C-alpha angles and dihedrals in degrees: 000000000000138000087063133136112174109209127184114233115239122226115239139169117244139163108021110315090342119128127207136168116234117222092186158010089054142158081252108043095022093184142096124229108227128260079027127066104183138005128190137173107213139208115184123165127184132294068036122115165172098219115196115297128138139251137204140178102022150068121234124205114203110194118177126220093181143358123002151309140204124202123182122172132182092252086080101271124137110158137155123227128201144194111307086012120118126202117188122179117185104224091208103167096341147334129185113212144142129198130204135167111289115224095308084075085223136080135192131167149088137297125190125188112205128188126257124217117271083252107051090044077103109052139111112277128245141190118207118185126193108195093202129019119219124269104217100178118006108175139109100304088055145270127289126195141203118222109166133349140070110021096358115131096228108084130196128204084228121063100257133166115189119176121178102206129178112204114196119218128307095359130123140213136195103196119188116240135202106263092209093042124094107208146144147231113235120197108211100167123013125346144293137208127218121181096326087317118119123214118195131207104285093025133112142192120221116220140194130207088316119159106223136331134238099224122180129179112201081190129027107290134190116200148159133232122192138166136176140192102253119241090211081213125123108268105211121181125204106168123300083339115089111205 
C-alpha cells in the first residue's frame, strides 16, 4: 500500500482538567489531512469539561467509546450522548456549545473536525445526534460498525465513510476503501498489522486514494477507519475557528 505516513498520537490537556490525545495537528506531525482538519481521542472525567466557547468553518463528529456526554449550544440543544452513540454540529459561521461527562460521570471517545466548503463557511449552523451506530457484521472474526456514510441518517456537508471495527485475535481483514477519499486508520485498543507494518494503540496511518486495505490483529484490536472526499482548499486554524 502506498501514499501512507503512520504518526503516534501526543497526549495534551484541554477543556478545563480533560485530557485528549491529539492525533494532529502536533508539534510532531503540524499538518492537516485534507477533508479533516483535527482528531482526538478524549478522556474527560467529572468535575472535568468543555465550558462555553465558540466554533466556525467546520463540522465536528463526537463520537463516544465509553460513558457519557452532554452537549448543550446556543441554538437550543442539550442532549446527552452515549456509548455507540455520534453528535455532530456544523459551526458555519458560528455556534456557541460546551460538553461534560452524562450521567456516567466519564466520557471517552473521538472527535473529528472536518472542513467545510469555502461556501458554506457562512451558514446557519446545525447539530445532528444518532443515539446508536449500525452493526454491520457482528461474528467470530469480529464486529464492524458503521458510523457515518452511505445510508446513515446523520448527514455532513463533506463525503465521509467511518467505520468502528473490532477485530478478535489472529484474524484478518481486507476492508474496501473509498479510492478518492484521504483517510486513516486509527488503533484505539491493541494493535494492527498492515503489510509488515505495526500500528500501536494511539497510533494512526495516514492513507491516499488507496482501494482497500489488508489489515491483521495478532491480539484483539479495536480500531477506526475513516476517509473522507478532499476539499483541496487551505485549511487555516485560528483557534476553535477553521478558515
Amino acid at each position: 500500500m502506498k501514499n501512507f505516513k503512520i504518526i503516534e498520537s501526543k497526549e495534551m490537556g484541554e477543556g478545563q482538567g480533560a485530557t485528549v490525545k491529539r492525533i494532529f495537528p502536533s508539534k510532531d506531525y503540524p499538518k492537516h489531512h485534507d477533508p479533516f482538519v483535527l482528531m482526538d481521542e478524549f478522556f474527560v472525567k467529572s468535575p472535568a469539561s468543555f465550558p462555553k466557547h465558540e466554533h466556525r468553518g467546520f463540522e465536528a463528529v463526537t463520537y463516544m467509546l465509553e460513558g457519557s456526554f452532554v452537549h448543550e449550544d446556543n441554538l437550543g440543544n442539550n442532549s446527552e450522548v452515549n456509548a455507540g452513540g455520534l453528535q455532530t454540529f456544523n459551526a458555519g459561521k458560528s455556534i456557541i456549545h460546551s460538553e461534560k461527562p452524562g450521567e456516567t460521570g466519564f466520557s471517552h471517545g473521538i472527535q473529528l473536525w472536518v472542513n467545510l466548503p469555502n461556501d458554506l463557511k457562512n451558514s446557519e449552523p446545525t447539530y445532528q445526534q444518532l443515539k446508536e451506530t449500525k452493526v454491520i457484521k457482528d461474528d467470530d472474526e469480529g464486529k464492524i460498525k458503521k458510523v457515518l456514510g452511505k445510508n446513515i441518517s446523520v448527514d455532513l456537508n463533506t463525503e465521509v465513510d467511518y467505520l468502528d471495527i473490532t477485530l478478535n485475535k489472529n484474524n484478518e481483514l481486507k476492508q474496501k476503501i473509498n479510492k478518492n477519499h484521504h483517510g486513516l486508520i486509527y488503533v484505539v485498543k491493541g494493535s494492527i498489522k498492515i503489510e509488515e507494518k505495526n500500528i500501536k494503540e494511539g497510533s494512526a496511518m495516514l492513507f491516499e486514494k488507496i482501494e482497500a486495505a489488508t489489515i491483521k490483529a495478532k491480539e484483539k484490536a479495536r480500531f477506526l477507519i475513516i476517509s473522507g472526499k478532499p476539499l483541496n482548499q487551505e485549511i487555516n486554524i485560528r483557534g476553535s475557528f477553521v478558515e
